[in-house]
Structure formats: C-alpha cells, structure tokens
PDB file of C-alpha atoms in Angstrom:
ATOM      1  CA  MET A   1       0.000   0.000   0.000  1.00 52.00           C
ATOM      2  CA  THR A   2       1.306   3.465  -0.932  1.00 74.00           C
ATOM      3  CA  LEU A   3      -0.326   6.403   0.816  1.00 88.00           C
ATOM      4  CA  THR A   4      -0.122  10.144   0.451  1.00 94.00           C
ATOM      5  CA  MET A   5      -0.901  12.268   3.501  1.00 96.00           C
ATOM      6  CA  VAL A   6      -1.299  15.970   4.289  1.00 97.00           C
ATOM      7  CA  GLY A   7      -1.220  17.987   7.486  1.00 96.00           C
ATOM      8  CA  ASP A   8      -2.032  21.502   8.677  1.00 92.00           C
ATOM      9  CA  ILE A   9      -0.226  22.249  11.934  1.00 88.00           C
ATOM     10  CA  GLY A  10      -0.911  25.341  13.999  1.00 78.00           C
ATOM     11  CA  GLY A  11       0.018  26.393  17.484  1.00 72.00           C
ATOM     12  CA  THR A  12      -2.704  24.355  19.211  1.00 77.00           C
ATOM     13  CA  ASN A  13      -3.966  21.667  16.847  1.00 85.00           C
ATOM     14  CA  ALA A  14      -2.593  19.410  14.142  1.00 90.00           C
ATOM     15  CA  ARG A  15      -5.032  18.409  11.413  1.00 94.00           C
ATOM     16  CA  PHE A  16      -4.221  15.391   9.283  1.00 97.00           C
ATOM     17  CA  ALA A  17      -5.864  13.746   6.276  1.00 97.00           C
ATOM     18  CA  LEU A  18      -5.156  11.250   3.549  1.00 97.00           C
ATOM     19  CA  TRP A  19      -4.867  12.734   0.046  1.00 95.00           C
ATOM     20  CA  ARG A  20      -6.433  10.333  -2.431  1.00 92.00           C
ATOM     21  CA  ASP A  21      -7.859  10.937  -5.901  1.00 89.00           C
ATOM     22  CA  GLU A  22      -7.208  14.696  -5.513  1.00 89.00           C
ATOM     23  CA  ARG A  23      -9.283  15.089  -2.379  1.00 92.00           C
ATOM     24  CA  ILE A  24      -8.875  14.842   1.378  1.00 96.00           C
ATOM     25  CA  GLU A  25     -10.401  12.030   3.396  1.00 95.00           C
ATOM     26  CA  SER A  26     -10.288  10.673   6.960  1.00 96.00           C
ATOM     27  CA  VAL A  27      -9.673  14.091   8.547  1.00 97.00           C
ATOM     28  CA  ARG A  28      -8.619  14.030  12.196  1.00 96.00           C
ATOM     29  CA  THR A  29      -7.686  16.885  14.561  1.00 95.00           C
ATOM     30  CA  LEU A  30      -5.171  16.148  17.321  1.00 94.00           C
ATOM     31  CA  PRO A  31      -4.002  18.480  20.129  1.00 91.00           C
ATOM     32  CA  ALA A  32      -0.276  19.096  19.645  1.00 89.00           C
ATOM     33  CA  ALA A  33       0.209  19.164  23.422  1.00 89.00           C
ATOM     34  CA  ASP A  34      -0.749  15.469  23.610  1.00 94.00           C
ATOM     35  CA  PHE A  35       2.323  14.357  21.639  1.00 94.00           C
ATOM     36  CA  ALA A  36       6.031  14.873  22.269  1.00 94.00           C
ATOM     37  CA  THR A  37       6.877  15.013  18.549  1.00 91.00           C
ATOM     38  CA  PRO A  38       5.075  15.411  15.219  1.00 92.00           C
ATOM     39  CA  GLU A  39       6.239  11.901  14.276  1.00 94.00           C
ATOM     40  CA  LEU A  40       4.309  10.437  17.213  1.00 94.00           C
ATOM     41  CA  ALA A  41       1.196  12.436  16.266  1.00 95.00           C
ATOM     42  CA  ILE A  42       1.361  11.151  12.686  1.00 95.00           C
ATOM     43  CA  GLU A  43       1.870   7.552  13.824  1.00 95.00           C
ATOM     44  CA  HIS A  44      -1.133   7.915  16.154  1.00 96.00           C
ATOM     45  CA  TYR A  45      -3.227   9.282  13.291  1.00 96.00           C
ATOM     46  CA  LEU A  46      -2.256   6.411  10.996  1.00 95.00           C
ATOM     47  CA  SER A  47      -2.859   3.854  13.741  1.00 95.00           C
ATOM     48  CA  SER A  48      -6.383   5.234  14.258  1.00 95.00           C
ATOM     49  CA  LEU A  49      -7.064   4.258  10.639  1.00 95.00           C
ATOM     50  CA  GLY A  50      -5.507   0.819  10.978  1.00 94.00           C
ATOM     51  CA  LEU A  51      -2.397   1.954   9.106  1.00 93.00           C
ATOM     52  CA  SER A  52       1.294   2.401   9.902  1.00 90.00           C
ATOM     53  CA  SER A  53       4.122   4.668   8.731  1.00 87.00           C
ATOM     54  CA  GLY A  54       5.278   1.825   6.511  1.00 88.00           C
ATOM     55  CA  ASP A  55       2.189   2.431   4.366  1.00 90.00           C
ATOM     56  CA  LEU A  56       3.117   6.095   3.861  1.00 92.00           C
ATOM     57  CA  SER A  57       5.193   7.305   0.898  1.00 93.00           C
ATOM     58  CA  SER A  58       4.584  11.071   0.602  1.00 95.00           C
ATOM     59  CA  LEU A  59       3.668  13.783   3.071  1.00 96.00           C
ATOM     60  CA  CYS A  60       3.079  17.535   2.889  1.00 96.00           C
ATOM     61  CA  LEU A  61       2.828  19.575   6.063  1.00 94.00           C
ATOM     62  CA  GLY A  62       1.601  23.158   6.218  1.00 91.00           C
ATOM     63  CA  CYS A  63       3.471  24.579   9.205  1.00 86.00           C
ATOM     64  CA  ALA A  64       2.984  27.792  11.147  1.00 77.00           C
ATOM     65  CA  GLY A  65       6.292  29.657  10.840  1.00 74.00           C
ATOM     66  CA  PRO A  66       8.974  30.445   8.248  1.00 75.00           C
ATOM     67  CA  VAL A  67      10.045  27.275   6.410  1.00 80.00           C
ATOM     68  CA  SER A  68      13.687  27.005   5.338  1.00 78.00           C
ATOM     69  CA  GLY A  69      16.729  24.818   5.968  1.00 77.00           C
ATOM     70  CA  GLU A  70      16.975  21.392   7.572  1.00 85.00           C
ATOM     71  CA  ASP A  71      15.565  22.297  10.977  1.00 82.00           C
ATOM     72  CA  PHE A  72      12.118  23.714  11.665  1.00 83.00           C
ATOM     73  CA  ARG A  73      10.636  24.959  14.928  1.00 80.00           C
ATOM     74  CA  PHE A  74       6.854  25.208  14.988  1.00 76.00           C
ATOM     75  CA  THR A  75       5.414  28.551  16.064  1.00 68.00           C
ATOM     76  CA  ASN A  76       3.458  28.491  19.345  1.00 65.00           C
ATOM     77  CA  ASN A  77       3.958  24.817  20.165  1.00 75.00           C
ATOM     78  CA  HIS A  78       6.835  22.688  21.450  1.00 84.00           C
ATOM     79  CA  TRP A  79       7.443  20.634  18.298  1.00 86.00           C
ATOM     80  CA  THR A  80      10.648  20.730  16.273  1.00 86.00           C
ATOM     81  CA  LEU A  81      11.516  18.867  13.108  1.00 87.00           C
ATOM     82  CA  ASN A  82      14.712  17.909  11.277  1.00 89.00           C
ATOM     83  CA  ARG A  83      13.878  17.070   7.680  1.00 91.00           C
ATOM     84  CA  SER A  84      16.332  14.188   7.245  1.00 91.00           C
ATOM     85  CA  ALA A  85      15.586  12.565  10.606  1.00 92.00           C
ATOM     86  CA  PHE A  86      11.843  13.029  10.084  1.00 92.00           C
ATOM     87  CA  ARG A  87      11.954  11.312   6.686  1.00 92.00           C
ATOM     88  CA  ARG A  88      13.954   8.404   8.091  1.00 92.00           C
ATOM     89  CA  ALA A  89      11.654   7.989  11.095  1.00 92.00           C
ATOM     90  CA  LEU A  90       8.557   7.699   8.907  1.00 92.00           C
ATOM     91  CA  GLY A  91      10.217   5.992   5.938  1.00 91.00           C
ATOM     92  CA  LEU A  92       9.079   8.695   3.534  1.00 93.00           C
ATOM     93  CA  ASP A  93      10.017   8.855  -0.146  1.00 92.00           C
ATOM     94  CA  ASN A  94       8.814  12.476  -0.372  1.00 93.00           C
ATOM     95  CA  LEU A  95       8.505  15.177   2.291  1.00 93.00           C
ATOM     96  CA  LEU A  96       7.273  18.691   1.520  1.00 94.00           C
ATOM     97  CA  LEU A  97       7.167  21.410   4.185  1.00 92.00           C
ATOM     98  CA  ILE A  98       5.363  24.651   3.356  1.00 92.00           C
ATOM     99  CA  ASN A  99       4.201  27.646   5.356  1.00 88.00           C
ATOM    100  CA  ASP A 100       0.670  27.214   6.669  1.00 87.00           C
ATOM    101  CA  PHE A 101      -0.531  30.332   4.881  1.00 89.00           C
ATOM    102  CA  THR A 102       0.939  29.049   1.606  1.00 93.00           C
ATOM    103  CA  ALA A 103      -1.225  25.973   2.129  1.00 94.00           C
ATOM    104  CA  MET A 104      -4.196  28.216   2.935  1.00 94.00           C
ATOM    105  CA  ALA A 105      -3.694  30.214  -0.277  1.00 96.00           C
ATOM    106  CA  LEU A 106      -3.449  27.069  -2.417  1.00 97.00           C
ATOM    107  CA  GLY A 107      -6.639  25.865  -0.758  1.00 96.00           C
ATOM    108  CA  MET A 108      -8.494  28.704  -2.478  1.00 96.00           C
ATOM    109  CA  THR A 109      -8.063  26.827  -5.769  1.00 95.00           C
ATOM    110  CA  ARG A 110     -10.263  24.043  -4.397  1.00 94.00           C
ATOM    111  CA  LEU A 111     -13.149  26.133  -3.029  1.00 94.00           C
ATOM    112  CA  ARG A 112     -16.714  25.263  -3.923  1.00 92.00           C
ATOM    113  CA  GLU A 113     -19.500  27.825  -3.952  1.00 92.00           C
ATOM    114  CA  ASP A 114     -20.897  26.488  -0.684  1.00 94.00           C
ATOM    115  CA  GLY A 115     -17.527  27.148   0.960  1.00 95.00           C
ATOM    116  CA  ARG A 116     -17.550  30.914   0.491  1.00 96.00           C
ATOM    117  CA  ILE A 117     -19.803  33.956   0.880  1.00 96.00           C
ATOM    118  CA  GLN A 118     -19.544  36.837  -1.577  1.00 96.00           C
ATOM    119  CA  ILE A 119     -18.863  40.117   0.227  1.00 97.00           C
ATOM    120  CA  CYS A 120     -18.119  42.381  -2.750  1.00 96.00           C
ATOM    121  CA  PRO A 121     -19.497  41.614  -6.214  1.00 95.00           C
ATOM    122  CA  GLY A 122     -17.204  41.481  -9.207  1.00 94.00           C
ATOM    123  CA  ALA A 123     -15.499  39.176 -11.667  1.00 92.00           C
ATOM    124  CA  SER A 124     -12.016  37.709 -11.326  1.00 92.00           C
ATOM    125  CA  GLU A 125      -9.673  38.872 -14.062  1.00 92.00           C
ATOM    126  CA  PRO A 126      -8.082  35.754 -15.603  1.00 90.00           C
ATOM    127  CA  GLY A 127      -4.340  35.457 -15.172  1.00 91.00           C
ATOM    128  CA  ASN A 128      -4.165  37.990 -12.331  1.00 95.00           C
ATOM    129  CA  PRO A 129      -3.100  37.287  -8.730  1.00 97.00           C
ATOM    130  CA  SER A 130      -5.507  36.908  -5.828  1.00 97.00           C
ATOM    131  CA  LEU A 131      -4.970  38.188  -2.292  1.00 97.00           C
ATOM    132  CA  VAL A 132      -5.512  35.793   0.626  1.00 97.00           C
ATOM    133  CA  ILE A 133      -5.733  37.507   4.007  1.00 96.00           C
ATOM    134  CA  GLY A 134      -6.905  36.247   7.368  1.00 92.00           C
ATOM    135  CA  PRO A 135      -7.070  37.536  10.946  1.00 93.00           C
ATOM    136  CA  GLY A 136      -6.513  34.791  13.498  1.00 86.00           C
ATOM    137  CA  THR A 137      -3.815  34.382  16.110  1.00 81.00           C
ATOM    138  CA  GLY A 138      -1.949  36.845  13.897  1.00 86.00           C
ATOM    139  CA  LEU A 139      -2.686  38.328  10.475  1.00 91.00           C
ATOM    140  CA  GLY A 140      -1.730  36.089   7.570  1.00 89.00           C
ATOM    141  CA  VAL A 141      -1.275  37.481   4.052  1.00 93.00           C
ATOM    142  CA  SER A 142      -0.298  35.643   0.858  1.00 94.00           C
ATOM    143  CA  THR A 143      -0.612  36.187  -2.874  1.00 96.00           C
ATOM    144  CA  LEU A 144      -1.912  33.383  -5.091  1.00 97.00           C
ATOM    145  CA  VAL A 145      -0.602  33.513  -8.664  1.00 96.00           C
ATOM    146  CA  PRO A 146      -1.694  31.425 -11.697  1.00 93.00           C
ATOM    147  CA  ASP A 147       1.327  29.555 -13.058  1.00 90.00           C
ATOM    148  CA  GLY A 148       0.033  28.238 -16.360  1.00 82.00           C
ATOM    149  CA  GLY A 149      -2.560  25.547 -16.968  1.00 78.00           C
ATOM    150  CA  ASP A 150      -3.963  24.232 -13.709  1.00 84.00           C
ATOM    151  CA  ARG A 151      -0.864  25.068 -11.671  1.00 90.00           C
ATOM    152  CA  TRP A 152      -0.428  27.744  -9.028  1.00 93.00           C
ATOM    153  CA  ARG A 153       2.293  29.326  -6.980  1.00 93.00           C
ATOM    154  CA  VAL A 154       2.154  31.395  -3.830  1.00 94.00           C
ATOM    155  CA  LEU A 155       4.176  34.492  -3.012  1.00 90.00           C
ATOM    156  CA  PRO A 156       4.603  34.274   0.761  1.00 77.00           C
ATOM    157  CA  GLY A 157       5.378  37.340   2.791  1.00 80.00           C
ATOM    158  CA  GLU A 158       4.900  39.081   6.099  1.00 84.00           C
ATOM    159  CA  GLY A 159       2.062  41.379   5.084  1.00 89.00           C
ATOM    160  CA  GLY A 160       0.514  41.189   8.538  1.00 90.00           C
ATOM    161  CA  HIS A 161       3.423  43.272   9.817  1.00 92.00           C
ATOM    162  CA  VAL A 162       2.901  46.278   7.534  1.00 95.00           C
ATOM    163  CA  ASP A 163       2.169  49.601   9.230  1.00 97.00           C
ATOM    164  CA  LEU A 164      -1.467  50.062  10.226  1.00 97.00           C
ATOM    165  CA  PRO A 165      -2.991  52.535   7.720  1.00 96.00           C
ATOM    166  CA  VAL A 166      -4.985  55.531   8.918  1.00 96.00           C
ATOM    167  CA  GLY A 167      -7.966  56.848   6.965  1.00 94.00           C
ATOM    168  CA  SER A 168      -9.912  59.144   9.296  1.00 95.00           C
ATOM    169  CA  LEU A 169      -9.438  61.506  12.239  1.00 97.00           C
ATOM    170  CA  ARG A 170     -11.011  58.922  14.571  1.00 97.00           C
ATOM    171  CA  GLU A 171      -8.555  56.290  13.340  1.00 97.00           C
ATOM    172  CA  ALA A 172      -5.701  58.780  13.755  1.00 97.00           C
ATOM    173  CA  ALA A 173      -6.665  59.370  17.396  1.00 97.00           C
ATOM    174  CA  LEU A 174      -6.835  55.624  18.021  1.00 97.00           C
ATOM    175  CA  TRP A 175      -3.506  55.129  16.232  1.00 97.00           C
ATOM    176  CA  GLN A 176      -1.944  57.662  18.607  1.00 97.00           C
ATOM    177  CA  GLN A 177      -3.332  55.723  21.571  1.00 96.00           C
ATOM    178  CA  LEU A 178      -1.986  52.458  20.149  1.00 97.00           C
ATOM    179  CA  PHE A 179       1.359  54.087  19.386  1.00 97.00           C
ATOM    180  CA  ALA A 180       1.663  55.290  22.991  1.00 95.00           C
ATOM    181  CA  ASP A 181       1.298  51.662  24.119  1.00 93.00           C
ATOM    182  CA  LEU A 182       3.267  49.860  21.396  1.00 95.00           C
ATOM    183  CA  GLY A 183       5.735  52.304  19.856  1.00 92.00           C
ATOM    184  CA  HIS A 184       5.217  50.798  16.414  1.00 95.00           C
ATOM    185  CA  VAL A 185       1.727  49.886  15.217  1.00 96.00           C
ATOM    186  CA  ARG A 186       1.428  46.975  12.794  1.00 96.00           C
ATOM    187  CA  ALA A 187      -1.727  45.827  11.032  1.00 97.00           C
ATOM    188  CA  GLU A 188      -1.555  42.627  13.090  1.00 94.00           C
ATOM    189  CA  ASP A 189      -1.667  44.667  16.302  1.00 96.00           C
ATOM    190  CA  VAL A 190      -5.327  45.374  15.529  1.00 97.00           C
ATOM    191  CA  LEU A 191      -6.310  42.706  12.986  1.00 96.00           C
ATOM    192  CA  SER A 192      -6.026  39.562  15.093  1.00 92.00           C
ATOM    193  CA  GLY A 193      -7.781  37.997  18.052  1.00 91.00           C
ATOM    194  CA  SER A 194      -5.574  39.776  20.579  1.00 92.00           C
ATOM    195  CA  GLY A 195      -5.697  42.870  18.377  1.00 95.00           C
ATOM    196  CA  LEU A 196      -9.468  43.081  18.727  1.00 96.00           C
ATOM    197  CA  VAL A 197      -9.028  43.226  22.509  1.00 97.00           C
ATOM    198  CA  ARG A 198      -6.259  45.829  22.137  1.00 97.00           C
ATOM    199  CA  LEU A 199      -8.517  47.965  19.924  1.00 98.00           C
ATOM    200  CA  TYR A 200     -11.354  47.691  22.444  1.00 98.00           C
ATOM    201  CA  ARG A 201      -9.087  48.902  25.239  1.00 97.00           C
ATOM    202  CA  ALA A 202      -7.822  51.780  23.101  1.00 97.00           C
ATOM    203  CA  VAL A 203     -11.386  52.928  22.386  1.00 97.00           C
ATOM    204  CA  CYS A 204     -12.255  52.688  26.083  1.00 97.00           C
ATOM    205  CA  THR A 205      -9.168  54.676  27.105  1.00 96.00           C
ATOM    206  CA  LEU A 206      -9.742  57.354  24.465  1.00 96.00           C
ATOM    207  CA  ASP A 207     -13.423  57.808  25.335  1.00 96.00           C
ATOM    208  CA  GLY A 208     -13.167  57.333  29.112  1.00 95.00           C
ATOM    209  CA  HIS A 209     -15.098  54.042  29.328  1.00 95.00           C
ATOM    210  CA  ALA A 210     -14.312  51.389  31.926  1.00 95.00           C
ATOM    211  CA  PRO A 211     -13.394  48.237  29.950  1.00 95.00           C
ATOM    212  CA  HIS A 212     -15.459  45.216  31.016  1.00 95.00           C
ATOM    213  CA  LEU A 213     -14.877  42.839  28.091  1.00 96.00           C
ATOM    214  CA  GLY A 214     -11.725  40.759  28.082  1.00 94.00           C
ATOM    215  CA  THR A 215     -11.782  38.323  25.139  1.00 95.00           C
ATOM    216  CA  PRO A 216     -12.446  38.506  21.385  1.00 95.00           C
ATOM    217  CA  ALA A 217     -15.523  36.306  21.848  1.00 95.00           C
ATOM    218  CA  GLU A 218     -16.935  38.610  24.530  1.00 97.00           C
ATOM    219  CA  ILE A 219     -16.406  41.666  22.320  1.00 97.00           C
ATOM    220  CA  SER A 220     -18.014  40.151  19.227  1.00 96.00           C
ATOM    221  CA  THR A 221     -20.913  38.744  21.266  1.00 97.00           C
ATOM    222  CA  ALA A 222     -21.513  42.131  22.905  1.00 97.00           C
ATOM    223  CA  ALA A 223     -21.373  43.856  19.511  1.00 97.00           C
ATOM    224  CA  LEU A 224     -23.953  41.484  18.053  1.00 97.00           C
ATOM    225  CA  ALA A 225     -26.127  42.164  21.122  1.00 97.00           C
ATOM    226  CA  GLY A 226     -25.941  45.918  20.440  1.00 97.00           C
ATOM    227  CA  ASP A 227     -23.394  47.159  23.002  1.00 97.00           C
ATOM    228  CA  PRO A 228     -22.446  50.552  21.458  1.00 97.00           C
ATOM    229  CA  VAL A 229     -18.744  50.445  22.385  1.00 97.00           C
ATOM    230  CA  ALA A 230     -18.352  46.885  21.131  1.00 98.00           C
ATOM    231  CA  VAL A 231     -20.256  47.763  17.942  1.00 98.00           C
ATOM    232  CA  GLU A 232     -17.807  50.587  17.204  1.00 98.00           C
ATOM    233  CA  VAL A 233     -14.815  48.347  17.933  1.00 98.00           C
ATOM    234  CA  LEU A 234     -16.040  45.572  15.641  1.00 98.00           C
ATOM    235  CA  SER A 235     -16.907  48.150  12.968  1.00 98.00           C
ATOM    236  CA  LEU A 236     -13.412  49.641  13.155  1.00 98.00           C
ATOM    237  CA  PHE A 237     -11.927  46.141  12.945  1.00 98.00           C
ATOM    238  CA  CYS A 238     -13.814  45.515   9.680  1.00 98.00           C
ATOM    239  CA  ILE A 239     -12.909  48.931   8.282  1.00 98.00           C
ATOM    240  CA  TRP A 240      -9.225  48.481   9.074  1.00 98.00           C
ATOM    241  CA  LEU A 241      -9.256  45.033   7.455  1.00 98.00           C
ATOM    242  CA  GLY A 242     -10.664  46.692   4.332  1.00 98.00           C
ATOM    243  CA  ARG A 243      -7.892  49.306   4.321  1.00 97.00           C
ATOM    244  CA  VAL A 244      -5.149  46.686   4.660  1.00 98.00           C
ATOM    245  CA  ALA A 245      -6.720  44.388   2.054  1.00 98.00           C
ATOM    246  CA  GLY A 246      -7.108  47.296  -0.368  1.00 97.00           C
ATOM    247  CA  ASN A 247      -3.441  48.174   0.077  1.00 97.00           C
ATOM    248  CA  GLY A 248      -2.605  44.551  -0.703  1.00 96.00           C
ATOM    249  CA  VAL A 249      -4.611  44.621  -3.920  1.00 97.00           C
ATOM    250  CA  LEU A 250      -2.849  47.810  -5.044  1.00 97.00           C
ATOM    251  CA  THR A 251       0.571  46.378  -4.176  1.00 96.00           C
ATOM    252  CA  THR A 252       0.189  42.980  -5.842  1.00 95.00           C
ATOM    253  CA  GLY A 253      -2.299  43.768  -8.619  1.00 96.00           C
ATOM    254  CA  ALA A 254      -4.659  41.199  -7.099  1.00 97.00           C
ATOM    255  CA  ARG A 255      -7.570  41.722  -9.457  1.00 96.00           C
ATOM    256  CA  GLY A 256      -8.214  37.999  -9.337  1.00 96.00           C
ATOM    257  CA  GLY A 257     -10.056  38.678  -6.094  1.00 97.00           C
ATOM    258  CA  VAL A 258      -9.659  38.794  -2.329  1.00 98.00           C
ATOM    259  CA  TYR A 259     -10.250  35.822  -0.016  1.00 98.00           C
ATOM    260  CA  ILE A 260     -10.905  36.530   3.674  1.00 98.00           C
ATOM    261  CA  VAL A 261      -9.878  33.412   5.606  1.00 95.00           C
ATOM    262  CA  GLY A 262      -9.358  32.294   9.191  1.00 88.00           C
ATOM    263  CA  GLY A 263     -11.685  31.662  12.085  1.00 85.00           C
ATOM    264  CA  VAL A 264     -12.337  35.224  13.283  1.00 91.00           C
ATOM    265  CA  ILE A 265     -14.601  36.852  10.665  1.00 94.00           C
ATOM    266  CA  PRO A 266     -17.018  33.899  10.115  1.00 93.00           C
ATOM    267  CA  ARG A 267     -18.114  34.311  13.743  1.00 93.00           C
ATOM    268  CA  PHE A 268     -19.837  37.570  12.776  1.00 95.00           C
ATOM    269  CA  ALA A 269     -20.358  37.084   9.043  1.00 95.00           C
ATOM    270  CA  ALA A 270     -23.640  39.004   8.788  1.00 96.00           C
ATOM    271  CA  PHE A 271     -22.155  41.961  10.681  1.00 97.00           C
ATOM    272  CA  PHE A 272     -19.115  41.862   8.392  1.00 97.00           C
ATOM    273  CA  GLN A 273     -21.286  41.886   5.259  1.00 96.00           C
ATOM    274  CA  SER A 274     -23.019  45.098   6.325  1.00 96.00           C
ATOM    275  CA  SER A 275     -19.912  46.753   7.792  1.00 97.00           C
ATOM    276  CA  GLY A 276     -17.670  49.431   6.299  1.00 97.00           C
ATOM    277  CA  PHE A 277     -15.243  46.816   4.972  1.00 97.00           C
ATOM    278  CA  ALA A 278     -16.272  47.209   1.321  1.00 96.00           C
ATOM    279  CA  SER A 279     -16.144  51.012   1.307  1.00 96.00           C
ATOM    280  CA  SER A 280     -12.772  51.132   3.076  1.00 97.00           C
ATOM    281  CA  LEU A 281     -11.364  48.522   0.683  1.00 97.00           C
ATOM    282  CA  CYS A 282     -12.069  50.845  -2.244  1.00 96.00           C
ATOM    283  CA  SER A 283     -11.287  54.158  -0.525  1.00 95.00           C
ATOM    284  CA  LYS A 284      -7.945  54.837  -2.203  1.00 95.00           C
ATOM    285  CA  GLY A 285      -8.271  58.396  -3.479  1.00 94.00           C
ATOM    286  CA  CYS A 286      -7.328  58.721  -7.138  1.00 96.00           C
ATOM    287  CA  MET A 287      -6.895  54.930  -7.385  1.00 96.00           C
ATOM    288  CA  SER A 288     -10.280  54.025  -5.932  1.00 94.00           C
ATOM    289  CA  HIS A 289     -11.476  52.964  -9.383  1.00 94.00           C
ATOM    290  CA  TYR A 290      -8.816  50.236  -9.428  1.00 95.00           C
ATOM    291  CA  LEU A 291     -10.589  48.439  -6.565  1.00 94.00           C
ATOM    292  CA  ASN A 292     -14.075  48.706  -8.039  1.00 92.00           C
ATOM    293  CA  GLY A 293     -15.197  45.345  -9.356  1.00 93.00           C
ATOM    294  CA  VAL A 294     -12.586  43.318  -7.479  1.00 96.00           C
ATOM    295  CA  PRO A 295     -14.562  40.400  -5.989  1.00 97.00           C
ATOM    296  CA  VAL A 296     -14.200  39.584  -2.308  1.00 98.00           C
ATOM    297  CA  TRP A 297     -15.231  36.333  -0.643  1.00 98.00           C
ATOM    298  CA  LEU A 298     -15.431  35.275   2.989  1.00 98.00           C
ATOM    299  CA  VAL A 299     -14.208  31.685   3.150  1.00 97.00           C
ATOM    300  CA  THR A 300     -16.284  29.334   5.310  1.00 96.00           C
ATOM    301  CA  ALA A 301     -14.881  26.000   4.064  1.00 95.00           C
ATOM    302  CA  GLU A 302     -13.802  23.726   6.906  1.00 92.00           C
ATOM    303  CA  TYR A 303     -10.343  22.547   5.816  1.00 94.00           C
ATOM    304  CA  PRO A 304      -8.799  24.856   3.183  1.00 95.00           C
ATOM    305  CA  GLY A 305      -5.306  24.415   4.690  1.00 93.00           C
ATOM    306  CA  LEU A 306      -5.443  20.641   4.227  1.00 96.00           C
ATOM    307  CA  GLU A 307      -6.798  21.036   0.704  1.00 96.00           C
ATOM    308  CA  GLY A 308      -3.964  23.437  -0.104  1.00 96.00           C
ATOM    309  CA  ALA A 309      -1.347  21.064   1.286  1.00 96.00           C
ATOM    310  CA  GLY A 310      -2.755  18.443  -1.074  1.00 96.00           C
ATOM    311  CA  VAL A 311      -2.489  20.811  -4.034  1.00 95.00           C
ATOM    312  CA  ALA A 312       1.118  21.632  -3.115  1.00 95.00           C
ATOM    313  CA  LEU A 313       2.082  17.972  -2.863  1.00 94.00           C
ATOM    314  CA  GLN A 314       0.306  17.071  -6.082  1.00 92.00           C
ATOM    315  CA  GLN A 315       2.120  19.842  -7.961  1.00 92.00           C
ATOM    316  CA  ALA A 316       5.452  18.755  -6.472  1.00 91.00           C
ATOM    317  CA  LEU A 317       4.940  15.121  -7.517  1.00 88.00           C
ATOM    318  CA  GLU A 318       3.582  15.926 -10.989  1.00 82.00           C
ATOM    319  CA  PRO A 319       6.113  17.898 -13.061  1.00 70.00           C
ATOM    320  CA  ALA A 320       4.723  20.821 -15.069  1.00 55.00           C
ATOM    321  CA  ALA A 321       4.006  20.080 -18.699  1.00 47.00           C
ATOM    322  CA  ALA A 322       6.793  21.184 -21.032  1.00 43.00           C
TER     323      ALA A 322
END
C-alpha cells in the first residue's frame, strides 16, 4: 500500500488527512500538546485508521512559521523537526514542508461555492493574482498567482506586519493611543484575536469608558447584542481590514479577487457583510477605481489548509508540462 498524507499544523492543533484521488479524506484533529513530537502524532493518526508509517510514501505539512533549511521549529507549540531525521523515522520517499498560509492560499483553488460567501461583487480577471488575508492568532497574508494551466504558486510574505494605515481623524486618534502603548503599530496589532481586545481597550481609554470585556468572543458577542462600544470596535476592525486588504490589492495587482480566511470573521459574518469593509477597501483616493469590481469572498470551508497542502504535494509530484 502506498499512501499520500497531508497535514495543517498550527500552534494548538494538528489536522491530518489522507490525500487520495485529488481530495482529502479521513480528517482528524489532534491536540499538539498530547504528543512529544510530530512523528508520534502522525503515527497515532495512521494507527487510528488501521495503518502504519510503513504504508506512507509522501507527506506535505503546512506549518505555522517560516520554512527554510533542515531544521524547523513550529510557532506556538513545542514541536521541532529535522527534515532528514523526520523522513527516516517515517520511511518517507517524499517530504514537503510549506508555510501554513501558503497551504491556505493554495486551498483557495479548491473552493466550492458552498464554501464561500460573496462580500463584494465582481469578476475575477483571468491570469491575475488573488490576495488571501486572514485575521486569526496573527494576520496572515499571501498572494496566489496562476502559473500556467492548472498550476499555481504562492508568493509568501509578512504582510501582517505592515504599518497600520490611517484613513480618518477617529482612526488617527486611536492610532496615537496604540502608538503610545506599542511604539510601532502593525496591522496585526489590531487585525487579530488579541488585536481586537487591544482595539477595544484603546477605544475605552480614548473615550473614558471602563473596559469590562476581556476576550475577542466577549467583544463580538456584545457587539452582536448591540453594546455601542463593542459595535464601534467591531466596525473599526472591519474597516481596518478593508484598508489593509485594499493596500494589498494595489501592491500585488490582485484583481483575481480577495479571499478573507481564518476563524475570526465567520463568527460575525452578517455583521461583516453590512460593515464598512467594502467602502474602506475601495477608498484609495485617485486609485479608488482600481478596486471597483474586485470580488471579495469570505471563506467558510472547513479545511482549506489541508486542501492546499494536497495541491502543493500534487504539484510537487507531478512535473509541469513542457
């Protein structure tokens, strides 16, 4: 038996699946803290299916953190990996390690209509890049580029660490408050789970409110229940995401569309749809017309990272046509 397997490993959980006939199957989620090494987690996954590492030939892992060299340390968990030792331990013929947001971007090529919600209408321009952006633990940003035929490549980067853009006097006042606390204000400092809490505290400090909400879930729940401070905070979050995404489209020429990914925005999808995101995305002065007609989708698919890892492995194992 020759098996191909994919994984999507974050700070808390490791998701694994078999990749067979160009689709994922037998998806399992395992807490990283339960296993001393990624090898043990993979062996446990295979054992749960009545399989062993001897059945496995090829593996692609999407890993949180910069991927380069022989040794890799996972971001926000205790796992480390040496490529050569890892391959020997599992008896692999092929091992592919990619950044988790590269896997996420490639997963956009596998989306079905029921796995996304259209936020801004428009038509993708064939042959042009697409922007993939997602608030979560941090702010991930990648550019998905058509590479001829049915192949794709991803331009990874650190777009979550760009300076936070300012587009109004209210935002400028909040930026000053954030700057007083942080010294340098990145997009990720607002557009992430912890960033939502930081933005809430900045609004409270600026307006003289006593903060009583302490988690992203509490803030979004209060906003959906009509709490006026939480409503403004969540509105500003959506507006700032639009500004950063619009900057990304201008920078990369991403007229193929924008994909909003990650677990944060789907929790308040209806609020997001009616927020100022769309107007702030296109509010670029003399270049506002460039953003008009660029489609934007909110991704609700369950396992785009695993799907993308499968695409990456398939492309690596199947040479491009001459």
